[in-house]
CSV table of C-alpha atoms in Angstrom, one decimal:
chain,number,residue,atom,x,y,z
A,1,MET,CA,135.7,93.0,107.1
A,2,PHE,CA,138.1,94.1,104.4
A,3,THR,CA,140.0,91.5,102.4
A,4,ARG,CA,143.0,92.1,100.2
A,5,ARG,CA,140.7,91.9,97.2
A,6,THR,CA,138.4,94.5,98.7
A,7,LEU,CA,141.2,96.9,99.2
A,8,LEU,CA,142.5,96.3,95.7
A,9,ALA,CA,139.1,97.0,94.3
A,10,ALA,CA,138.9,100.2,96.4
A,11,VAL,CA,142.2,101.4,94.9
A,12,SER,CA,141.0,100.6,91.4
A,13,VAL,CA,137.7,102.5,92.0
A,14,ALA,CA,139.6,105.5,93.2
A,15,ALA,CA,141.9,105.4,90.1
A,16,LEU,CA,138.9,105.1,87.7
A,17,VAL,CA,137.1,108.1,89.3
A,18,ALA,CA,140.3,110.2,89.5
A,19,HIS,CA,141.2,109.5,85.9
A,20,PRO,CA,137.9,109.0,84.0
A,21,VAL,CA,138.0,106.9,80.8
A,22,MET,CA,137.5,108.7,77.5
A,23,THR,CA,133.9,107.8,77.1
A,24,VAL,CA,130.4,109.0,78.2
A,25,ALA,CA,127.2,107.2,78.9
A,26,GLN,CA,125.8,108.4,75.5
A,27,GLU,CA,128.2,105.9,73.8
A,28,LEU,CA,126.1,103.1,75.4
A,29,PRO,CA,122.9,102.0,73.8
A,30,ARG,CA,119.7,103.6,75.2
A,31,ASN,CA,118.2,100.2,75.7
A,32,ILE,CA,120.3,97.3,77.1
A,33,ARG,CA,119.1,93.8,77.5
A,34,MET,CA,120.8,92.0,80.4
A,35,VAL,CA,120.3,88.3,79.9
A,36,ILE,CA,121.0,86.0,82.8
A,37,GLY,CA,122.0,82.3,83.1
A,38,SER,CA,118.7,81.4,84.8
A,39,THR,CA,115.1,81.0,83.7
A,40,SER,CA,113.8,81.7,87.2
A,41,THR,CA,112.7,85.1,88.6
A,42,GLY,CA,112.9,83.8,92.1
A,43,GLY,CA,116.5,82.8,92.4
A,44,ASP,CA,119.7,84.6,93.4
A,45,THR,CA,120.9,85.3,89.9
A,46,TYR,CA,117.7,87.3,89.0
A,47,GLN,CA,117.8,89.1,92.3
A,48,ASN,CA,121.4,90.1,91.8
A,49,ALA,CA,120.8,91.1,88.2
A,50,ALA,CA,117.8,93.2,89.1
A,51,LEU,CA,119.9,95.2,91.6
A,52,VAL,CA,122.7,95.8,89.2
A,53,ALA,CA,120.5,96.6,86.3
A,54,ASP,CA,118.5,99.2,88.3
A,55,ALA,CA,121.7,100.9,89.5
A,56,LEU,CA,123.1,101.1,86.0
A,57,SER,CA,119.8,102.4,84.6
A,58,GLN,CA,119.6,105.2,87.1
A,59,HIS,CA,123.3,106.1,87.0
A,60,LEU,CA,123.6,106.1,83.2
A,61,ASP,CA,120.0,107.2,82.4
A,62,VAL,CA,119.5,104.2,80.1
A,63,ASN,CA,117.0,101.3,80.2
A,64,VAL,CA,118.5,98.1,81.4
A,65,LYS,CA,116.1,95.2,81.3
A,66,VAL,CA,116.8,91.8,82.9
A,67,ASP,CA,115.8,88.8,80.8
A,68,PRO,CA,115.9,85.3,82.4
A,69,VAL,CA,116.7,83.1,79.4
A,70,GLY,CA,119.1,80.6,80.9
A,71,THR,CA,122.8,80.0,80.4
A,72,SER,CA,122.9,78.5,76.9
A,73,GLU,CA,120.4,81.1,75.4
A,74,GLY,CA,122.2,83.9,77.3
A,75,LEU,CA,125.6,83.1,75.8
A,76,LYS,CA,124.0,82.7,72.3
A,77,ALA,CA,122.4,86.1,72.7
A,78,ILE,CA,125.6,88.0,73.6
A,79,GLY,CA,127.5,86.0,71.0
A,80,ARG,CA,125.2,87.5,68.3
A,81,ASP,CA,125.4,91.1,69.5
A,82,LYS,CA,128.6,93.1,68.9
A,83,ARG,CA,126.8,96.4,69.4
A,84,GLY,CA,126.6,96.2,73.2
A,85,THR,CA,122.8,96.1,73.3
A,86,THR,CA,122.9,92.7,75.0
A,87,ILE,CA,125.1,91.9,78.0
A,88,MET,CA,125.0,89.1,80.4
A,89,LEU,CA,125.2,88.6,84.2
A,90,HIS,CA,125.9,85.2,85.6
A,91,HIS,CA,128.2,83.4,88.0
A,92,ASP,CA,130.8,80.7,88.1
A,93,GLN,CA,128.6,78.2,86.3
A,94,VAL,CA,129.7,79.8,83.0
A,95,TYR,CA,133.2,78.3,83.3
A,96,LEU,CA,132.2,75.3,85.5
A,97,SER,CA,130.0,74.0,82.8
A,98,TYR,CA,132.9,74.1,80.4
A,99,LEU,CA,135.3,72.5,82.9
A,100,TYR,CA,132.7,69.7,83.6
A,101,GLY,CA,132.5,69.1,79.8
A,102,VAL,CA,128.8,69.8,79.5
A,103,PRO,CA,128.0,69.6,75.8
A,104,GLY,CA,127.6,72.9,74.0
A,105,ASN,CA,129.6,74.9,76.6
A,106,GLU,CA,132.6,76.7,75.2
A,107,ASP,CA,135.5,78.2,77.1
A,108,PRO,CA,134.1,81.6,78.2
A,109,PHE,CA,137.6,83.1,78.6
A,110,ALA,CA,138.4,82.3,75.0
A,111,ASN,CA,135.0,83.0,73.4
A,112,TYR,CA,133.6,86.0,75.3
A,113,SER,CA,135.0,89.0,77.2
A,114,ILE,CA,134.7,88.5,81.0
A,115,GLY,CA,133.5,91.8,82.6
A,116,PRO,CA,133.7,93.1,86.2
A,117,THR,CA,132.6,91.2,89.2
A,118,VAL,CA,129.7,92.6,91.2
A,119,ALA,CA,128.9,90.4,94.2
A,120,ILE,CA,129.4,87.1,96.0
A,121,ASN,CA,126.4,85.1,97.2
A,122,PRO,CA,127.5,83.6,100.5
A,123,GLY,CA,124.2,81.8,100.7
A,124,ASP,CA,124.7,78.9,98.2
A,125,ALA,CA,123.3,76.0,100.1
A,126,PHE,CA,121.8,72.5,100.3
A,127,LEU,CA,118.5,71.8,102.0
A,128,VAL,CA,116.4,68.9,103.1
A,129,PRO,CA,112.6,68.6,103.7
A,130,ALA,CA,111.5,69.7,107.1
A,131,ASP,CA,110.6,66.2,108.0
A,132,SER,CA,113.8,64.6,106.7
A,133,PRO,CA,115.5,62.1,109.0
A,134,TYR,CA,118.8,63.8,108.1
A,135,LYS,CA,119.4,66.6,110.6
A,136,THR,CA,123.1,67.2,109.7
A,137,MET,CA,125.5,66.4,107.0
A,138,GLU,CA,127.1,63.9,109.4
A,139,ASP,CA,123.7,62.1,109.3
A,140,VAL,CA,123.8,62.1,105.5
A,141,PHE,CA,127.3,60.7,105.3
A,142,LYS,CA,126.5,58.0,107.8
A,143,ALA,CA,123.4,57.0,105.9
A,144,ALA,CA,125.5,56.7,102.7
A,145,GLU,CA,128.1,54.6,104.6
A,146,GLY,CA,125.3,52.3,105.7
A,147,GLY,CA,124.2,51.7,102.1
A,148,LYS,CA,121.4,54.3,101.9
A,149,GLN,CA,121.0,56.0,98.5
A,150,ILE,CA,121.1,59.9,98.8
A,151,ARG,CA,119.4,61.7,95.9
A,152,VAL,CA,120.6,65.2,95.4
A,153,ALA,CA,118.9,67.7,93.0
A,154,ILE,CA,121.4,69.8,91.1
A,155,GLN,CA,121.8,71.7,87.9
A,156,PRO,CA,124.5,69.8,85.9
A,157,GLY,CA,127.7,71.7,85.2
A,158,GLY,CA,127.1,74.5,87.7
A,159,VAL,CA,127.8,75.6,91.2
A,160,SER,CA,125.4,73.0,92.5
A,161,GLU,CA,127.4,70.2,90.9
A,162,ILE,CA,130.7,71.4,92.4
A,163,GLY,CA,129.0,71.1,95.8
A,164,PHE,CA,127.7,67.6,94.8
A,165,THR,CA,131.1,66.4,93.8
A,166,ALA,CA,132.5,67.8,97.0
A,167,MET,CA,129.9,65.6,98.9
A,168,ARG,CA,131.0,62.5,96.9
A,169,ASN,CA,134.7,63.3,97.5
A,170,ALA,CA,134.0,63.7,101.3
A,171,ALA,CA,132.2,60.4,101.3
A,172,LYS,CA,135.0,58.7,99.5
A,173,THR,CA,137.5,60.2,101.9
A,174,ARG,CA,135.5,59.1,104.9
A,175,ALA,CA,134.5,55.6,103.7
A,176,PRO,CA,135.7,54.5,100.2
A,177,GLY,CA,132.8,53.2,98.2
A,178,SER,CA,130.1,55.1,100.0
A,179,GLU,CA,130.4,57.9,97.4
A,180,LYS,CA,128.5,55.7,95.0
A,181,ASN,CA,125.4,56.1,97.1
A,182,PHE,CA,125.2,59.8,96.2
A,183,VAL,CA,123.0,60.0,93.1
A,184,PRO,CA,122.4,63.2,91.1
A,185,VAL,CA,118.9,64.3,90.2
A,186,ASN,CA,119.6,66.5,87.3
A,187,THR,CA,117.2,69.5,87.1
A,188,GLY,CA,117.2,73.0,85.9
A,189,SER,CA,116.5,76.3,87.7
A,190,GLN,CA,115.8,76.8,91.4
A,191,ALA,CA,112.1,76.3,90.9
A,192,ASP,CA,112.8,72.9,89.3
A,193,LYS,CA,115.0,71.8,92.2
A,194,ASN,CA,112.4,72.9,94.7
A,195,GLN,CA,109.8,70.9,92.9
A,196,ALA,CA,112.0,67.8,92.9
A,197,MET,CA,112.0,68.0,96.7
A,198,TRP,CA,108.2,68.5,96.9
A,199,ASP,CA,107.6,65.6,94.5
A,200,ASP,CA,109.8,63.4,96.7
A,201,LEU,CA,112.3,62.9,93.9
A,202,ALA,CA,115.3,64.2,96.0
A,203,ASP,CA,116.5,63.9,99.5
A,204,LEU,CA,118.6,67.0,99.3
A,205,ILE,CA,118.5,70.0,96.9
A,206,ASN,CA,120.8,72.8,96.0
A,207,GLY,CA,119.3,76.2,96.8
A,208,SER,CA,120.3,79.5,98.3
A,209,ILE,CA,119.6,81.6,101.4
A,210,GLN,CA,117.9,84.3,99.3
A,211,ALA,CA,115.5,81.9,97.4
A,212,ASN,CA,114.9,79.3,100.1
A,213,GLU,CA,115.0,80.9,103.5
A,214,GLN,CA,111.2,81.6,103.2
A,215,PHE,CA,110.5,77.9,103.0
A,216,THR,CA,112.5,77.2,106.2
A,217,GLN,CA,110.0,79.4,108.0
A,218,LEU,CA,106.9,77.4,107.1
A,219,PRO,CA,105.3,75.1,109.7
A,220,ALA,CA,107.1,71.8,109.9
A,221,ASP,CA,103.9,69.9,108.7
A,222,ASP,CA,103.7,72.1,105.6
A,223,ALA,CA,104.5,70.0,102.4
A,224,LYS,CA,106.8,72.8,101.2
A,225,ALA,CA,108.8,73.3,104.4
A,226,MET,CA,112.6,72.9,104.2
A,227,ARG,CA,115.7,73.0,106.5
A,228,PHE,CA,119.2,74.2,105.6
A,229,ILE,CA,121.8,71.4,106.0
A,230,TRP,CA,125.0,72.9,104.4
A,231,ILE,CA,126.1,76.3,103.2
A,232,THR,CA,129.2,76.1,100.9
A,233,ALA,CA,130.6,79.6,101.4
A,234,ARG,CA,134.0,80.2,103.0
A,235,PRO,CA,133.5,81.3,106.7
A,236,LYS,CA,135.3,84.6,106.2
A,237,THR,CA,132.9,85.4,103.3
A,238,LEU,CA,129.8,84.5,105.3
A,239,GLU,CA,131.1,86.6,108.2
A,240,GLN,CA,130.8,89.7,106.1
A,241,ALA,CA,127.1,89.3,105.7
A,242,PRO,CA,124.7,91.4,107.8
A,243,GLU,CA,124.4,90.3,111.4
A,244,LYS,CA,120.6,90.3,111.2
A,245,GLY,CA,120.9,87.7,108.4
A,246,MET,CA,118.1,87.1,106.0
A,247,GLY,CA,114.4,86.8,106.7
A,248,ASN,CA,114.0,85.4,110.2
A,249,THR,CA,117.4,83.6,110.2
A,250,THR,CA,120.4,85.4,111.7
A,251,ARG,CA,123.9,85.3,110.3
A,252,ASP,CA,125.0,83.3,113.4
A,253,GLN,CA,122.4,80.8,112.7
A,254,PHE,CA,123.5,80.5,109.1
A,255,MET,CA,127.1,80.0,110.3
A,256,GLN,CA,126.1,76.8,111.9
A,257,TYR,CA,125.6,75.3,108.5
A,258,ALA,CA,129.0,76.4,107.1
A,259,SER,CA,132.5,75.2,107.9
A,260,PRO,CA,133.8,74.5,110.5
A,261,LYS,CA,130.4,73.9,112.3
A,262,THR,CA,129.3,71.8,109.4
A,263,SER,CA,132.1,69.8,107.8
A,264,VAL,CA,132.3,68.5,104.3
A,265,THR,CA,135.9,67.4,104.2
A,266,LEU,CA,138.2,68.0,101.3
A,267,ASP,CA,141.1,65.7,102.2
A,268,GLY,CA,140.5,64.5,105.8
A,269,GLU,CA,142.0,67.6,107.3
A,270,LYS,CA,140.6,70.7,105.5
A,271,ASP,CA,136.9,71.4,104.6
A,272,PHE,CA,135.7,72.1,101.1
A,273,ALA,CA,134.3,75.7,100.7
A,274,PHE,CA,133.4,77.7,97.6
A,275,ASP,CA,132.3,81.3,97.0
A,276,LYS,CA,129.7,81.8,94.3
A,277,GLU,CA,130.7,85.0,92.4
A,278,PHE,CA,128.6,87.1,90.0
A,279,PHE,CA,130.0,89.0,87.1
A,280,LEU,CA,129.2,90.5,83.7
A,281,ILE,CA,130.0,88.9,80.3
A,282,TYR,CA,130.2,90.7,76.9
A,283,ASN,CA,130.5,89.8,73.3
A,284,LYS,CA,134.3,89.5,72.5
A,285,GLU,CA,134.0,92.2,69.8
A,286,MET,CA,131.9,94.7,71.8
A,287,ASP,CA,133.4,98.2,71.6
A,288,PRO,CA,136.0,98.5,74.4
A,289,ALA,CA,134.8,102.0,75.1
A,290,GLN,CA,131.4,100.6,76.0
A,291,MET,CA,132.9,98.1,78.4
A,292,ALA,CA,135.0,100.9,79.9
A,293,ALA,CA,131.9,103.0,80.3
A,294,ILE,CA,130.2,100.2,82.3
A,295,ASP,CA,133.4,99.8,84.4
A,296,LYS,CA,133.5,103.5,85.2
A,297,ALA,CA,129.8,103.6,86.0
A,298,LEU,CA,130.1,100.7,88.4
A,299,ALA,CA,133.1,102.2,90.0
A,300,GLU,CA,131.1,105.4,90.7
A,301,ILE,CA,128.1,103.4,91.8
A,302,TYR,CA,130.0,101.3,94.3
A,303,GLN,CA,131.9,104.4,95.6
A,304,LYS,CA,128.5,106.0,96.3
A,305,GLY,CA,127.4,103.0,98.3
A,306,ASP,CA,123.7,102.7,97.5
A,307,LEU,CA,124.0,99.5,95.5
A,308,GLU,CA,126.3,98.0,98.2
A,309,LYS,CA,123.6,98.7,100.8
A,310,ARG,CA,120.9,97.1,98.7
A,311,GLN,CA,123.0,94.1,98.0
A,312,LYS,CA,123.7,93.6,101.7
A,313,GLU,CA,120.0,93.9,102.5
A,314,ALA,CA,119.5,91.0,100.0
A,315,PHE,CA,122.3,89.0,101.7
A,316,PHE,CA,124.9,89.5,98.9
A,317,ILE,CA,128.4,90.5,99.6
A,318,PRO,CA,129.4,93.5,97.4
A,319,ASN,CA,132.4,92.5,95.4
A,320,PHE,CA,133.2,95.0,92.6
A,321,LEU,CA,136.4,94.3,90.7
A,322,PRO,CA,137.0,96.3,87.4
A,323,GLN,CA,137.2,94.2,84.3
A,324,ALA,CA,140.9,93.7,84.1
A,325,GLU,CA,141.2,92.6,87.7
A,326,ALA,CA,138.1,90.4,87.4
A,327,GLN,CA,139.5,88.6,84.4
A,328,ALA,CA,142.7,87.8,86.2
A,329,HIS,CA,141.0,86.7,89.4
A,330,LEU,CA,138.3,84.5,87.7
A,331,GLY,CA,140.9,83.1,85.3
A,332,GLU,CA,143.0,81.9,88.2
A,333,LYS,CA,140.0,80.6,90.1
A,334,SER,CA,139.0,78.6,87.0
A,335,LYS,CA,142.4,77.0,86.8
A,336,THR,CA,142.3,76.1,90.5
A,337,ILE,CA,138.7,74.7,90.4
A,338,GLY,CA,139.6,72.8,87.2
A,339,GLY,CA,142.2,70.9,89.2
A,340,LEU,CA,139.7,70.2,91.9
A,341,ILE,CA,137.1,68.9,89.4
A,342,GLU,CA,139.6,66.4,88.1
A,343,GLN,CA,139.9,65.0,91.6
A,344,LEU,CA,136.2,65.4,92.6
A,345,LYS,CA,134.3,64.8,89.3
A,346,THR,CA,131.6,62.2,89.3
A,347,GLU,CA,132.0,58.9,87.5
C-alpha cells in the first residue's frame, strides 16, 4: 500500500539519486557510533538501529556500531560531538519527553538537528499475563469502572506514556472518574517492563510485537507467558505489514488488537491511534555535508530495496523521508501530539 508520504519519499529518492549531493563517503568518519535511546538489546529500537547501521556500513564502507546507552546519555553524546563520529537513532520519545515535561529533556527541534526517518514500528503494543482475567481492553475499562486499580508499566515521557494517557482519556470519556483507577508503574527499557509483569507489579505492560511476540507463544502455565491486548498503530499502517506477520502470529491476528477491532476511544466517536516512527538525530553543528552524505546513502539504500526487505521481515514498515521532509513532518506531528497531550496528560 502506497501512502502520499511514501510517494513523496520516492520522488525525493529519485531526485537525490539523479542529482547527487556534492559529497562522498570519504567525508564521513571511518568509525561512527550510533547511540540509541534504549539500554536494551532486545527491543525494537536496537533491532531497527542494527538494520540501519549494517546497511550504512556496507553501502559507505565505514564502521557503524550501535551503542544502547538510553535517551538521556544518547542526547548528551551527540551534543558533545560536532565531528559526526556520533549520531543517534531513536523514535518519537525524543520529543514526547519534552512535551511531557520530563526533567532534563530539551526541545529536540531547537537543540539538535533532526535527520531522516527510516521506519515505522506498527507493533507498539500493550500486553497482559497469559493468565490475566482481562481478555480485552473492554474488560480492562469495565474493571476500572467497577473500582479495580489497573497498574500499567510504562517508560515515562515516551511512546508508552502516550498510550497510557490515551487509556485514561478513554476511561474518562466512558465513565468520568474511572480514569483515576489507571496507575502508572514507571520503569525503564523493555526488559524492565517485562520484569514488572513477571514480578506481579503490573497488570498491563507496554511492549512491541518484535520484542514480545515470543512470550505470547509460551505455554499458558509458563510464568513468562503473555497475551497482546492492544496495538496502538493506525490500521492503514498495520495493513502494510507482511501478511505472514511475526513469529507465529499473522498480520490478521495482530489486526484484532488494533482499531477498530479493539477500541480505545479518543472522543466517544473516533479511536486513538499512534504510529511509532524511527529517525536519526545529529549534533546541530555537524557538517551539513556529512548529513547530506547520509541522506544520499539512505536514498540509494532504500532504492535498492535490501534494507526494506529486512525491515519488513522484522515487522517494521520502511519509511524513508530525507532530512528536510522528515523535519517538516515530525515538527508538525509534534505540534499535533502536543495538543493531544494537553488534553490527555495524567494528573
